[in-house]
GROMACS .gro file of C-alpha atoms in nm:
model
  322
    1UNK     CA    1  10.783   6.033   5.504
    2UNK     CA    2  11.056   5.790   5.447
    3UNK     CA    3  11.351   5.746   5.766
    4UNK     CA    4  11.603   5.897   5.526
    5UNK     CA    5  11.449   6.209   5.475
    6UNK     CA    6  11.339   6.311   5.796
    7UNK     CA    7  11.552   6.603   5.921
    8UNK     CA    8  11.603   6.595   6.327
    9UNK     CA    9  11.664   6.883   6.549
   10UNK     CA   10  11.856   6.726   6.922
   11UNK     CA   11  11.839   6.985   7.215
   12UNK     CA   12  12.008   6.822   7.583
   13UNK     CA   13  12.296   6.894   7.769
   14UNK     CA   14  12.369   6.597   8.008
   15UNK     CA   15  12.554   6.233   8.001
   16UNK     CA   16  12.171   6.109   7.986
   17UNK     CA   17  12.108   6.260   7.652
   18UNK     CA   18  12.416   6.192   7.498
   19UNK     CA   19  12.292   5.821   7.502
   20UNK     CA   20  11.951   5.891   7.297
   21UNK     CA   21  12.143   6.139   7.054
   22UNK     CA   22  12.413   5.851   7.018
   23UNK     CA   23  12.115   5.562   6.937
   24UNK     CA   24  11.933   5.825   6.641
   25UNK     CA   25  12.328   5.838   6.489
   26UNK     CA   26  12.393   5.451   6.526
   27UNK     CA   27  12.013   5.434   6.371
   28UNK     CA   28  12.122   5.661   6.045
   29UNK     CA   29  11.892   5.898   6.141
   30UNK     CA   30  11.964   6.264   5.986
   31UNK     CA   31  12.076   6.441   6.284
   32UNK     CA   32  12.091   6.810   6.148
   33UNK     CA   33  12.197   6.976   6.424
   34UNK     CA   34  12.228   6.978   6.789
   35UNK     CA   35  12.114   7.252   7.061
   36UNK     CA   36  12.256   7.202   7.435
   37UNK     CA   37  12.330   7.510   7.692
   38UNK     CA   38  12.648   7.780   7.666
   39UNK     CA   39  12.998   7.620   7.780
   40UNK     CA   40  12.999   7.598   8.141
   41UNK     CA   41  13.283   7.789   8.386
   42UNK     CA   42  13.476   7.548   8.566
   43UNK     CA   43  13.789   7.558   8.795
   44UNK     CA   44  13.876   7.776   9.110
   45UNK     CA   45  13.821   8.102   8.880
   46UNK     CA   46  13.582   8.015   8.643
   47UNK     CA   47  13.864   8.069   8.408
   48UNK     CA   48  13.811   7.716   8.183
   49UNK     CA   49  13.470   7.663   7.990
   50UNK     CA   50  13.350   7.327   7.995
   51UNK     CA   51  13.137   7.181   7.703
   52UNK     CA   52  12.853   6.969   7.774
   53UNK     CA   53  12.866   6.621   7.693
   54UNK     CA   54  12.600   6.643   7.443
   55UNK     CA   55  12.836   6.896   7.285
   56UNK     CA   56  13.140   6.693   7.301
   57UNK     CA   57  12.957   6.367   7.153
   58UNK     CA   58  12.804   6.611   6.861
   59UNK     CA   59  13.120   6.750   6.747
   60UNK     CA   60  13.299   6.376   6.759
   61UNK     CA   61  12.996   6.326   6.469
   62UNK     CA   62  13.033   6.668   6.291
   63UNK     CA   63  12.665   6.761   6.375
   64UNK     CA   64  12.652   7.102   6.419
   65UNK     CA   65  12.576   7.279   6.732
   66UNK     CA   66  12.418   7.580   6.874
   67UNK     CA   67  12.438   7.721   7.222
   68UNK     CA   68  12.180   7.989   7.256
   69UNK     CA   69  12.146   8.166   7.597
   70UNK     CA   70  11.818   8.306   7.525
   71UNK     CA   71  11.546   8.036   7.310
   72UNK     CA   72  11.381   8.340   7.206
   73UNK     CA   73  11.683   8.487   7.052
   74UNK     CA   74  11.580   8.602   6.725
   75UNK     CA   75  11.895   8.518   6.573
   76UNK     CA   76  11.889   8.190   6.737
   77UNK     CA   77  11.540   8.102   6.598
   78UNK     CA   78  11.624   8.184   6.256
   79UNK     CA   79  11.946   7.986   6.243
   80UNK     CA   80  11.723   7.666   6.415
   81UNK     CA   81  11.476   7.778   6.132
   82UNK     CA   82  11.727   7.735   5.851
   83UNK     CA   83  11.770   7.338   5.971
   84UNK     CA   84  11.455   7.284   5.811
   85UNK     CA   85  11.385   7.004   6.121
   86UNK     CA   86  11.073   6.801   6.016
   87UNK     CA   87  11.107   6.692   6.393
   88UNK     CA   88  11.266   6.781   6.716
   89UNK     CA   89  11.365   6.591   6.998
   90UNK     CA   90  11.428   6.710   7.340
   91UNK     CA   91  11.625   6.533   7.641
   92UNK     CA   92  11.758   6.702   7.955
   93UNK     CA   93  11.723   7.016   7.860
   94UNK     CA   94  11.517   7.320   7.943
   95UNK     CA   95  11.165   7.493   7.891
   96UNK     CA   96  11.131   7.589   7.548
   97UNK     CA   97  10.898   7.935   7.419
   98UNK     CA   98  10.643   7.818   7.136
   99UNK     CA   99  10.827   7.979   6.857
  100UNK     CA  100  11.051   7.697   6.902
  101UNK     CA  101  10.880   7.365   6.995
  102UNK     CA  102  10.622   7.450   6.743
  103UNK     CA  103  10.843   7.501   6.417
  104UNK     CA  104  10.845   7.113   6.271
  105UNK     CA  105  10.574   7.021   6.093
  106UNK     CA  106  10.593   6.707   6.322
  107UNK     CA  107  10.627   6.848   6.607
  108UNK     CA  108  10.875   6.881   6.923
  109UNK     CA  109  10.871   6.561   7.197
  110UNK     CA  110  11.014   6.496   7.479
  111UNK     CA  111  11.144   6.201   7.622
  112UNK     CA  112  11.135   6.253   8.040
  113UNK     CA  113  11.235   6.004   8.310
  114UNK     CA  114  10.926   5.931   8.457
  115UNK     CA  115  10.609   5.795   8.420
  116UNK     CA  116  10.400   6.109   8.334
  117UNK     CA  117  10.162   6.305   8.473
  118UNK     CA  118  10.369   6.128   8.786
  119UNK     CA  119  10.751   6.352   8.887
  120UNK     CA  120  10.655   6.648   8.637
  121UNK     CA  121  10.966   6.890   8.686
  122UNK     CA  122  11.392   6.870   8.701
  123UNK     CA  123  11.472   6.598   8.950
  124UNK     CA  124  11.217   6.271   8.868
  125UNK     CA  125  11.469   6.016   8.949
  126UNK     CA  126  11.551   6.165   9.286
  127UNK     CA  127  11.260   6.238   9.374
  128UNK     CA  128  11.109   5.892   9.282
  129UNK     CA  129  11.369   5.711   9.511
  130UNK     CA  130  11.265   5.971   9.778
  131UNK     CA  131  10.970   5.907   9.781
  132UNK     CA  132  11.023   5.516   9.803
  133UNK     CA  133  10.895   5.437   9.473
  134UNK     CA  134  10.897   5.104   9.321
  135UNK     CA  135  10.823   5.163   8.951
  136UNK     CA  136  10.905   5.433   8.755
  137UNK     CA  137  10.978   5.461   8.420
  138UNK     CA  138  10.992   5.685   8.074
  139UNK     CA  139  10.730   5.864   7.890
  140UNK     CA  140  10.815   6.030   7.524
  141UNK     CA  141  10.525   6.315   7.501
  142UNK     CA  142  10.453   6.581   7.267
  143UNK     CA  143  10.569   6.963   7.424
  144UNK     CA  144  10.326   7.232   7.457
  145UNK     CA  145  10.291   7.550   7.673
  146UNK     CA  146  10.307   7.378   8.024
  147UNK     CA  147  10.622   7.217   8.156
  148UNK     CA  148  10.619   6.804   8.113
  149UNK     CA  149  10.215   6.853   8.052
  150UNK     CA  150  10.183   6.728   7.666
  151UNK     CA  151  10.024   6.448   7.558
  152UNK     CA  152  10.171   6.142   7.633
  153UNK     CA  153  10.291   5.953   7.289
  154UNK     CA  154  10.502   5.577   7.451
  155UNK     CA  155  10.553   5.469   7.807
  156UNK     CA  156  10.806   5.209   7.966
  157UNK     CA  157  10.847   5.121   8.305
  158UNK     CA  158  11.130   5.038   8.505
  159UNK     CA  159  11.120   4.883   8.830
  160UNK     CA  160  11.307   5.075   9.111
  161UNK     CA  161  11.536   4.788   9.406
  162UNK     CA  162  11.486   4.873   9.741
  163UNK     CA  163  11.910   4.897   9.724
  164UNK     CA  164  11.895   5.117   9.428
  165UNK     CA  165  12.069   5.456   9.420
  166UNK     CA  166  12.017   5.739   9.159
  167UNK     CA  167  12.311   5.605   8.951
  168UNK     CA  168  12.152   5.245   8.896
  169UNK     CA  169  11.819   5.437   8.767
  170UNK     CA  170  12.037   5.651   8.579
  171UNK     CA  171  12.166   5.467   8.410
  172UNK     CA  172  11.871   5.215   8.357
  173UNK     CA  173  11.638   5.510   8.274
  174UNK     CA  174  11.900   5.615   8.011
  175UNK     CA  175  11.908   5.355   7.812
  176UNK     CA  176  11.584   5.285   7.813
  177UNK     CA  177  11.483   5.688   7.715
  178UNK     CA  178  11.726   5.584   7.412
  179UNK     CA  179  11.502   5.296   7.319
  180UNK     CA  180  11.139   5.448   7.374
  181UNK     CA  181  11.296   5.811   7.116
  182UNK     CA  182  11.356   5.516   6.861
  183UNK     CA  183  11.044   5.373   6.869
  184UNK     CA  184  10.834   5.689   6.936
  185UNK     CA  185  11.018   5.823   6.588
  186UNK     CA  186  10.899   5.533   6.444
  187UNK     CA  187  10.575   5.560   6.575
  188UNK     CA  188  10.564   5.911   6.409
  189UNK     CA  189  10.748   5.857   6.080
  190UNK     CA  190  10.448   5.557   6.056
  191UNK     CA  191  10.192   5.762   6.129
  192UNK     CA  192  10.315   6.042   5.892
  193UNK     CA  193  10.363   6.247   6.189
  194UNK     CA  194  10.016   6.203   6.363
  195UNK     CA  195  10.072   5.891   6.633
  196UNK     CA  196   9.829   5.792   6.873
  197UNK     CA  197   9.895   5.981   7.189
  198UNK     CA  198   9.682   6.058   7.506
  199UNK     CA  199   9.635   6.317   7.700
  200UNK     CA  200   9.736   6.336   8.060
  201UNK     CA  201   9.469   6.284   8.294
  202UNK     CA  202   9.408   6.554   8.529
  203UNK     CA  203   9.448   6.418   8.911
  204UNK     CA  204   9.637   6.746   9.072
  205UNK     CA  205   9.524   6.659   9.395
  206UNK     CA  206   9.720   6.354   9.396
  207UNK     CA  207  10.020   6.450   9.159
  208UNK     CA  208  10.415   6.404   9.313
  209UNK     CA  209  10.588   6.662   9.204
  210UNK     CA  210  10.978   6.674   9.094
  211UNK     CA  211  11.133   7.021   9.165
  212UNK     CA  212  11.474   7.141   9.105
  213UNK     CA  213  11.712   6.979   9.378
  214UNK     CA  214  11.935   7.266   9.615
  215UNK     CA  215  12.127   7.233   9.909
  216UNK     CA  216  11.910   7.289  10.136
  217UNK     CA  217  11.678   7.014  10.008
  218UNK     CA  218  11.938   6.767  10.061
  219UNK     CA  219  11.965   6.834  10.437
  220UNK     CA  220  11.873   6.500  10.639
  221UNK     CA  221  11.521   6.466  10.850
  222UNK     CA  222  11.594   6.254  11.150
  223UNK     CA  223  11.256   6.290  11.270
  224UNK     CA  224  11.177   6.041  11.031
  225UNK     CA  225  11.094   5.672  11.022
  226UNK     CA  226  11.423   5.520  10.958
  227UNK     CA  227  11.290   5.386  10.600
  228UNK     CA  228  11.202   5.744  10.496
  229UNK     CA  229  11.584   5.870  10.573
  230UNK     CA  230  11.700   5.579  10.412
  231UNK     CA  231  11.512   5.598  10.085
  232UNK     CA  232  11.612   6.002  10.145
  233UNK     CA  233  12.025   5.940  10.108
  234UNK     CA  234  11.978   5.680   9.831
  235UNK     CA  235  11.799   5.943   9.643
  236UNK     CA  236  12.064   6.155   9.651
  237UNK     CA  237  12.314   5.981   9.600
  238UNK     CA  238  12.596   5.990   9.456
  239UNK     CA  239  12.532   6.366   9.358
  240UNK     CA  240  12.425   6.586   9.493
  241UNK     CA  241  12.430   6.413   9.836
  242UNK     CA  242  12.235   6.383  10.124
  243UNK     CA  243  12.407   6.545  10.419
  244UNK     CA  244  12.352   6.639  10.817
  245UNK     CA  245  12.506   6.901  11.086
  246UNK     CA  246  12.764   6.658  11.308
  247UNK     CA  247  12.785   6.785  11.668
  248UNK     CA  248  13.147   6.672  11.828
  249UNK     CA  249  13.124   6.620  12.206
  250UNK     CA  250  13.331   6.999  12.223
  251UNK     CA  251  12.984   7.106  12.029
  252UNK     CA  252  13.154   7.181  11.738
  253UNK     CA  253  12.947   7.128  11.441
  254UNK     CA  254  13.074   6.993  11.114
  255UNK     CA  255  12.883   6.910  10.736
  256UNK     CA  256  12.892   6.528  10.699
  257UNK     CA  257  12.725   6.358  10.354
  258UNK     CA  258  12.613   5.997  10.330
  259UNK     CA  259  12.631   5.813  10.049
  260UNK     CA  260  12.519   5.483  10.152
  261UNK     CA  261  12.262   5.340  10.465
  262UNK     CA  262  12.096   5.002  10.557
  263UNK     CA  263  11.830   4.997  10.722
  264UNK     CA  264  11.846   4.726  11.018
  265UNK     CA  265  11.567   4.584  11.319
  266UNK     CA  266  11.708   4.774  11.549
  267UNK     CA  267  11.572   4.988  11.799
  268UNK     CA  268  11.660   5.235  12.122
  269UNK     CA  269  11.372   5.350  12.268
  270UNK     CA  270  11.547   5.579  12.496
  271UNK     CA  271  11.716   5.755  12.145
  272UNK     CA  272  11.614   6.063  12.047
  273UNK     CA  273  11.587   6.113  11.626
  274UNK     CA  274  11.963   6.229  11.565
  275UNK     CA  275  12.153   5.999  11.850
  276UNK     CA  276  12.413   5.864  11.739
  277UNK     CA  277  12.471   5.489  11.874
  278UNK     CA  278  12.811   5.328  11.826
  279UNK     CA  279  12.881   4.948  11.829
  280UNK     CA  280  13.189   4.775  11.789
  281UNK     CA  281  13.257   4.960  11.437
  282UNK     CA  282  12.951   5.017  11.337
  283UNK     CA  283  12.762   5.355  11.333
  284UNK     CA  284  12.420   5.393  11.391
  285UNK     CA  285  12.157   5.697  11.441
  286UNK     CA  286  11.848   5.710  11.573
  287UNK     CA  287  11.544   5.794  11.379
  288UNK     CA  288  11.202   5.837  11.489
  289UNK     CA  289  11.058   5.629  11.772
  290UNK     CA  290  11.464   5.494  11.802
  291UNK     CA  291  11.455   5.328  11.508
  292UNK     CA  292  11.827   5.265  11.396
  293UNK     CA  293  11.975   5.339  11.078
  294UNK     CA  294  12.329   5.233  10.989
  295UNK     CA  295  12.549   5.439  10.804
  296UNK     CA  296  12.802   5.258  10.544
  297UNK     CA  297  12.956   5.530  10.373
  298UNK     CA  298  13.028   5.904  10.443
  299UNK     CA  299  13.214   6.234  10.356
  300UNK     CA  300  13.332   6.491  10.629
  301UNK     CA  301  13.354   6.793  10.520
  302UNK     CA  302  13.700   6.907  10.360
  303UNK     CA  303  13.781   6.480  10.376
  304UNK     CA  304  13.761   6.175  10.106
  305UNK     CA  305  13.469   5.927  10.093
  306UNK     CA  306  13.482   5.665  10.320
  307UNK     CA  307  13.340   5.374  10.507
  308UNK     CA  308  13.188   5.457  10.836
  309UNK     CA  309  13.379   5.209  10.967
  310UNK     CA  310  13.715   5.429  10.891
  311UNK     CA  311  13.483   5.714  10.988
  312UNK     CA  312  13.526   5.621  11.326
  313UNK     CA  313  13.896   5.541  11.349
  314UNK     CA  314  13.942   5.907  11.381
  315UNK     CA  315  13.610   6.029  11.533
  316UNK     CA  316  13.499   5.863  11.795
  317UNK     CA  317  13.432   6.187  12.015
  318UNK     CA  318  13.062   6.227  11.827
  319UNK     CA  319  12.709   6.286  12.054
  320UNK     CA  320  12.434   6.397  11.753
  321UNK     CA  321  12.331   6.487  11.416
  322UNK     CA  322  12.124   6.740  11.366
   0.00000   0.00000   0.00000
């Protein structure tokens, strides 16, 4: 099939897609129509629906767009029916049912931030900081019934800084996704829809996993190496934010997020994981085996972002985090 004639289905949601969707338009691809999530509620009441920036990028291109709340919605299958996709192509967005990643005669893939079978799931960027990875990547891979388990069509790695937050892979991993869906396209439009592709190899036992992120998964470990809490706030930051319970000499407890750590060669044997150590105007807590981490930047709750250093003007009467 020639480029020109090749009809594409988009379905995302986020700022991450928006750059993919934006490269097949700069390409000339046919973009026939985009699906992203329902308008989202936004403001004190919920009163103000928000597009998604997929949706805001489509209709500054005229693509048409669809916002289904249920995939299997008959009437919602039909009307991505009617498209007449030869292909679709999926960022950012959520599990689809077979009736729709197996329409197009070429298929459905995905293009996930991640080198696959490693960070299956929602959160791979996050999770690969976390976890104090130094490599990661994208993988463009064919959908099927399991969730990120298709076979596995282009992969391109990216390395990971030790200083690196989740908006410096974002934003790395973004650009690159864009360039591995142009090339995986044109590995399929080459191949007359059949490209090489593996499958993935089957090593559960040693698989890293990349759930959904909540609240309560953000809450700090002190009891911890201080390399592990470090790695821990730069993979959540800047959103959602790793965060701790302060404990005010009065034993008043208050919600404070860090954005920003270093990790330094100090030590206080004496320290117990979640002592806080202040020196000069710097502000330190203890990890495990009184390993010292410094904190840069934080957020009390209710407050602005700040540096620690300003952090401490004001709050000097702190004892622990929990």
């Amino acid at each position: 099939m020639k480029k020109e004639d090749l009809r594409i289905v988009f379905m995302g949601t986020p700022e991450f897609a928006v750059e993919t969707l934006k490269a097949l338009v700069e390409h000339q691809y046919q973009v026939v129509a985009v699906v992203t999530q329902p308008d989202k509620p936004v403001g004190r009441h919920g009163s103000v629906l928000q597009p998604s920036a997929v949706k805001q990028y489509a209709l500054e291109q005229g693509i048409p767009v669809m916002q289904p709340e249920k995939m299997k919605d008959p009437a919602f299958v039909e009307a991505l029916r009617s498209y007449q996709a030869n292909l679709q192509v999926v960022v950012a967005f959520r599990m689809l049912p077979e009736v729709v990643w197996g329409m197009p005669e070429y298929g459905t893939f995905n293009v996930h931030a991640a080198l696959l079978p490693q960070y299956r799931g929602a959160a791979p960027i996050n999770w690969a900081i976390i976890n104090g990875e130094t490599k990661t990547g994208v993988t463009t891979f064919f959908l099927d019934h399991d969730i990120d388990t298709g076979r596995i069509i282009l992969q391109k790695p990216f390395d990971i800084p030790d200083t690196a937050d989740v908006a410096y892979v974002y934003d790395g991993l973004m650009h690159l996704g864009a360039e591995i869906c142009l090339e995986t396209i044109e590995a399929i439009l080459a191949a007359d829809g059949h490209p090489a592709s593996i499958a993935q190899e089957d090593t559960s036992s040693i698989l890293k996993p990349a759930p959904k992120i909540f609240k309560e998964t953000c809450e700090i470990n002190w009891h911890q190496s201080a390399k592990q809490v470090y790695d821990f706030i730069r993979g959540l930051s800047p959103v959602p934010g790793a965060w701790t319970t302060l404990v005010a000499s009065d034993d008043k407890e208050t919600v404070l997020k860090i954005y920003r750590a270093s990790k330094t060669d100090l030590k206080r044997s004496s320290a117990e994981a979640g002592d806080i150590v202040i020196e000069g105007k710097s502000l330190f807590v203890a990890c495990l085996n009184g390993e010292l981490l410094q904190l840069e930047e934080v957020q009390l709750a209710g407050k602005k972002r700040m540096l620690a250093r300003d952090f401490l003007n004001g709050n000097q009467a702190i004892e622990k985090m929990m």
